[in-house]
Amino acid sequence: MSALDHTHSLLRRGDWSGPADFVTLRYDERFLRRKVLTTAGGREFLVDLAHTESLDHGDAFDLGGGHLVEVIAAEEPLLQVTGTDLARIAWHIGNRHTPCQIESGRLLIQRDHVIADMLRRIGASVAEVSEPFTPEGGAYGHGRTHGHDHSHSHGPAEGTAHGHSHSHGHDH
């Protein structure tokens, strides 16, 4: 039995070129720090990154010796959301910290019957589709739009001298 290849190196889309094997991963599988993956060509390797990373379609792992493994976004069950007031619909999706892929004329979100019902009630058209999911990375550069904590203070300039914090969802 041969030793398992290890990688500590993630190359972002546009920062690498050349031939590569690939791994196809769903959105939730593209958030990792340490995991054994198997390429389409059957090669197993251990991803061992310094920090948990959000992988994007087109990123690649460098296995050394010129061996690259590209990350491909897998097709997965999604909801295609359309409507005449797409900005308002997008606001409601974002207000629920739901990952969202924004395209011209449509939004894509993970299937969720509760969110689908809410969207229909505000006038959206919702259809089930199966496509790769590559949602927006979030305003704070973390790559994900859920499970974050933040705090801030209001000083004299804001008219109130108090601080507060709150959290959403869960921690990673």
mmCIF file of C-alpha atoms in Angstrom:
data_model
loop_
_atom_site.group_PDB
_atom_site.id
_atom_site.type_symbol
_atom_site.label_atom_id
_atom_site.label_comp_id
_atom_site.label_asym_id
_atom_site.label_seq_id
_atom_site.Cartn_x
_atom_site.Cartn_y
_atom_site.Cartn_z
ATOM 1 C CA MET A 1 0.000 0.000 0.000
ATOM 2 C CA SER A 2 1.425 3.382 -0.974
ATOM 3 C CA ALA A 3 1.482 6.437 1.265
ATOM 4 C CA LEU A 4 -1.412 8.831 0.951
ATOM 5 C CA ASP A 5 -0.576 12.074 -0.868
ATOM 6 C CA HIS A 6 -0.900 15.175 1.333
ATOM 7 C CA THR A 7 -1.545 18.751 0.355
ATOM 8 C CA HIS A 8 -1.254 21.881 2.440
ATOM 9 C CA SER A 9 -1.582 24.113 -0.612
ATOM 10 C CA LEU A 10 -4.730 25.612 -2.107
ATOM 11 C CA LEU A 11 -4.425 27.614 -5.329
ATOM 12 C CA ARG A 12 -7.268 30.007 -6.121
ATOM 13 C CA ARG A 13 -9.012 30.082 -9.499
ATOM 14 C CA GLY A 14 -6.902 32.129 -11.903
ATOM 15 C CA ASP A 15 -3.668 31.520 -9.960
ATOM 16 C CA TRP A 16 -2.846 28.201 -11.632
ATOM 17 C CA SER A 17 -2.868 26.612 -15.077
ATOM 18 C CA GLY A 18 -2.084 23.337 -16.749
ATOM 19 C CA PRO A 19 -3.550 19.844 -16.749
ATOM 20 C CA ALA A 20 -5.308 18.679 -13.611
ATOM 21 C CA ASP A 21 -7.314 15.793 -12.245
ATOM 22 C CA PHE A 22 -10.450 16.922 -10.421
ATOM 23 C CA VAL A 23 -12.751 16.380 -7.456
ATOM 24 C CA THR A 24 -16.436 17.195 -7.697
ATOM 25 C CA LEU A 25 -17.854 18.565 -4.449
ATOM 26 C CA ARG A 26 -21.228 19.919 -3.325
ATOM 27 C CA TYR A 27 -21.429 23.368 -1.718
ATOM 28 C CA ASP A 28 -21.381 21.991 1.833
ATOM 29 C CA GLU A 29 -18.402 19.738 0.984
ATOM 30 C CA ARG A 30 -16.391 22.730 -0.273
ATOM 31 C CA PHE A 31 -15.925 24.049 3.262
ATOM 32 C CA LEU A 32 -13.059 22.099 4.775
ATOM 33 C CA ARG A 33 -9.740 22.047 6.541
ATOM 34 C CA ARG A 34 -8.743 18.386 6.794
ATOM 35 C CA LYS A 35 -10.302 15.581 4.775
ATOM 36 C CA VAL A 36 -9.403 12.662 2.511
ATOM 37 C CA LEU A 37 -10.697 13.218 -1.031
ATOM 38 C CA THR A 38 -10.684 10.974 -4.104
ATOM 39 C CA THR A 39 -10.204 12.410 -7.591
ATOM 40 C CA ALA A 40 -12.218 11.402 -10.644
ATOM 41 C CA GLY A 41 -9.094 9.460 -11.681
ATOM 42 C CA GLY A 42 -9.181 7.436 -8.437
ATOM 43 C CA ARG A 43 -6.262 9.096 -6.628
ATOM 44 C CA GLU A 44 -6.787 9.555 -2.875
ATOM 45 C CA PHE A 45 -5.145 12.466 -1.094
ATOM 46 C CA LEU A 46 -5.355 14.186 2.263
ATOM 47 C CA VAL A 47 -6.243 17.866 2.341
ATOM 48 C CA ASP A 48 -4.549 19.335 5.425
ATOM 49 C CA LEU A 49 -4.908 23.109 5.336
ATOM 50 C CA ALA A 50 -3.796 25.495 8.086
ATOM 51 C CA HIS A 51 -7.326 26.926 8.406
ATOM 52 C CA THR A 52 -10.806 25.955 7.309
ATOM 53 C CA GLU A 53 -11.310 27.278 3.778
ATOM 54 C CA SER A 54 -14.290 27.863 1.540
ATOM 55 C CA LEU A 55 -13.334 26.287 -1.799
ATOM 56 C CA ASP A 56 -14.582 27.825 -5.019
ATOM 57 C CA HIS A 57 -15.276 26.171 -8.360
ATOM 58 C CA GLY A 58 -11.973 26.382 -10.254
ATOM 59 C CA ASP A 59 -9.652 26.379 -7.232
ATOM 60 C CA ALA A 60 -6.998 23.637 -7.167
ATOM 61 C CA PHE A 61 -4.972 21.616 -4.697
ATOM 62 C CA ASP A 62 -1.244 21.340 -5.384
ATOM 63 C CA LEU A 63 -0.098 17.792 -4.619
ATOM 64 C CA GLY A 64 3.487 18.615 -5.589
ATOM 65 C CA GLY A 65 5.511 17.277 -8.488
ATOM 66 C CA GLY A 66 3.291 19.087 -10.970
ATOM 67 C CA HIS A 67 0.133 17.238 -9.857
ATOM 68 C CA LEU A 68 -2.888 19.511 -9.517
ATOM 69 C CA VAL A 69 -6.449 18.640 -8.512
ATOM 70 C CA GLU A 70 -9.147 21.075 -9.591
ATOM 71 C CA VAL A 71 -12.250 21.687 -7.469
ATOM 72 C CA ILE A 72 -15.469 21.351 -9.492
ATOM 73 C CA ALA A 73 -18.846 22.443 -8.101
ATOM 74 C CA ALA A 74 -21.196 19.441 -8.216
ATOM 75 C CA GLU A 75 -24.763 19.598 -9.460
ATOM 76 C CA GLU A 76 -27.132 19.646 -6.521
ATOM 77 C CA PRO A 77 -30.834 20.187 -5.864
ATOM 78 C CA LEU A 78 -31.576 23.922 -5.863
ATOM 79 C CA LEU A 79 -34.415 26.388 -6.136
ATOM 80 C CA GLN A 80 -34.421 28.839 -9.033
ATOM 81 C CA VAL A 81 -36.085 32.055 -7.904
ATOM 82 C CA THR A 82 -37.380 34.674 -10.345
ATOM 83 C CA GLY A 83 -39.759 37.593 -10.121
ATOM 84 C CA THR A 84 -40.458 41.157 -11.127
ATOM 85 C CA ASP A 85 -38.871 42.608 -7.957
ATOM 86 C CA LEU A 86 -35.734 40.475 -7.719
ATOM 87 C CA ALA A 87 -33.927 43.005 -5.500
ATOM 88 C CA ARG A 88 -36.683 42.762 -2.858
ATOM 89 C CA ILE A 89 -36.705 38.974 -3.126
ATOM 90 C CA ALA A 90 -32.906 38.898 -2.723
ATOM 91 C CA TRP A 91 -33.221 41.085 0.378
ATOM 92 C CA HIS A 92 -35.600 38.559 1.990
ATOM 93 C CA ILE A 93 -33.212 35.702 1.166
ATOM 94 C CA GLY A 94 -30.242 37.605 2.590
ATOM 95 C CA ASN A 95 -32.204 38.608 5.683
ATOM 96 C CA ARG A 96 -32.433 34.891 6.477
ATOM 97 C CA HIS A 97 -28.677 34.408 5.959
ATOM 98 C CA THR A 98 -29.431 31.933 3.173
ATOM 99 C CA PRO A 99 -26.545 31.317 0.734
ATOM 100 C CA CYS A 100 -27.573 32.731 -2.648
ATOM 101 C CA GLN A 101 -26.132 32.603 -6.155
ATOM 102 C CA ILE A 102 -27.030 35.860 -7.880
ATOM 103 C CA GLU A 103 -27.366 35.908 -11.665
ATOM 104 C CA SER A 104 -28.967 38.223 -14.174
ATOM 105 C CA GLY A 105 -32.690 37.524 -13.973
ATOM 106 C CA ARG A 106 -32.595 34.793 -11.323
ATOM 107 C CA LEU A 107 -31.374 33.691 -7.913
ATOM 108 C CA LEU A 108 -30.348 30.167 -6.914
ATOM 109 C CA ILE A 109 -30.661 28.856 -3.357
ATOM 110 C CA GLN A 110 -30.517 25.443 -1.727
ATOM 111 C CA ARG A 111 -33.840 23.606 -1.605
ATOM 112 C CA ASP A 112 -35.817 24.513 1.480
ATOM 113 C CA HIS A 113 -39.609 24.205 1.468
ATOM 114 C CA VAL A 114 -40.056 26.827 4.209
ATOM 115 C CA ILE A 115 -38.035 29.449 2.291
ATOM 116 C CA ALA A 116 -39.794 28.445 -0.955
ATOM 117 C CA ASP A 117 -43.222 29.033 0.634
ATOM 118 C CA MET A 118 -42.124 32.418 2.011
ATOM 119 C CA LEU A 119 -40.775 33.461 -1.397
ATOM 120 C CA ARG A 120 -44.002 32.469 -3.151
ATOM 121 C CA ARG A 121 -45.994 34.528 -0.603
ATOM 122 C CA ILE A 122 -44.010 37.657 -1.551
ATOM 123 C CA GLY A 123 -44.597 37.096 -5.276
ATOM 124 C CA ALA A 124 -41.570 35.083 -6.404
ATOM 125 C CA SER A 125 -41.708 32.236 -8.886
ATOM 126 C CA VAL A 126 -39.862 29.201 -7.537
ATOM 127 C CA ALA A 127 -38.786 26.149 -9.569
ATOM 128 C CA GLU A 128 -36.718 23.106 -8.635
ATOM 129 C CA VAL A 129 -33.503 22.715 -10.657
ATOM 130 C CA SER A 130 -30.307 20.681 -10.428
ATOM 131 C CA GLU A 131 -27.153 22.724 -11.090
ATOM 132 C CA PRO A 132 -23.751 23.533 -9.604
ATOM 133 C CA PHE A 133 -24.131 25.954 -6.668
ATOM 134 C CA THR A 134 -21.626 28.795 -6.363
ATOM 135 C CA PRO A 135 -23.201 31.391 -4.072
ATOM 136 C CA GLU A 136 -21.821 34.801 -3.178
ATOM 137 C CA GLY A 137 -19.070 34.717 -0.566
ATOM 138 C CA GLY A 138 -20.437 37.210 1.930
ATOM 139 C CA ALA A 139 -19.638 40.769 2.872
ATOM 140 C CA TYR A 140 -16.834 40.019 5.305
ATOM 141 C CA GLY A 141 -14.603 37.883 3.083
ATOM 142 C CA HIS A 142 -15.235 34.643 4.962
ATOM 143 C CA GLY A 143 -16.638 32.832 1.962
ATOM 144 C CA ARG A 144 -19.803 31.802 3.780
ATOM 145 C CA THR A 145 -22.853 33.792 4.772
ATOM 146 C CA HIS A 146 -23.927 31.941 7.907
ATOM 147 C CA GLY A 147 -22.674 31.179 11.382
ATOM 148 C CA HIS A 148 -20.992 34.459 12.181
ATOM 149 C CA ASP A 149 -20.648 36.582 15.300
ATOM 150 C CA HIS A 150 -20.070 40.302 15.431
ATOM 151 C CA SER A 151 -20.244 43.127 17.910
ATOM 152 C CA HIS A 152 -20.020 46.875 17.870
ATOM 153 C CA SER A 153 -20.304 49.840 20.230
ATOM 154 C CA HIS A 154 -22.245 53.041 20.076
ATOM 155 C CA GLY A 155 -20.197 55.946 21.345
ATOM 156 C CA PRO A 156 -21.100 59.567 21.998
ATOM 157 C CA ALA A 157 -21.075 60.327 18.253
ATOM 158 C CA GLU A 158 -24.060 57.989 17.822
ATOM 159 C CA GLY A 159 -25.858 59.543 20.792
ATOM 160 C CA THR A 160 -25.823 56.450 23.008
ATOM 161 C CA ALA A 161 -23.018 55.050 25.134
ATOM 162 C CA HIS A 162 -23.570 51.307 25.190
ATOM 163 C CA GLY A 163 -22.342 48.230 23.393
ATOM 164 C CA HIS A 164 -23.983 45.031 22.302
ATOM 165 C CA SER A 165 -23.239 41.896 20.384
ATOM 166 C CA HIS A 166 -25.235 39.153 18.775
ATOM 167 C CA SER A 167 -24.678 35.946 16.884
ATOM 168 C CA HIS A 168 -26.464 34.103 14.135
ATOM 169 C CA GLY A 169 -26.839 30.402 13.675
ATOM 170 C CA HIS A 170 -23.915 28.288 14.678
ATOM 171 C CA ASP A 171 -20.146 28.225 14.927
ATOM 172 C CA HIS A 172 -17.691 26.354 12.707
#
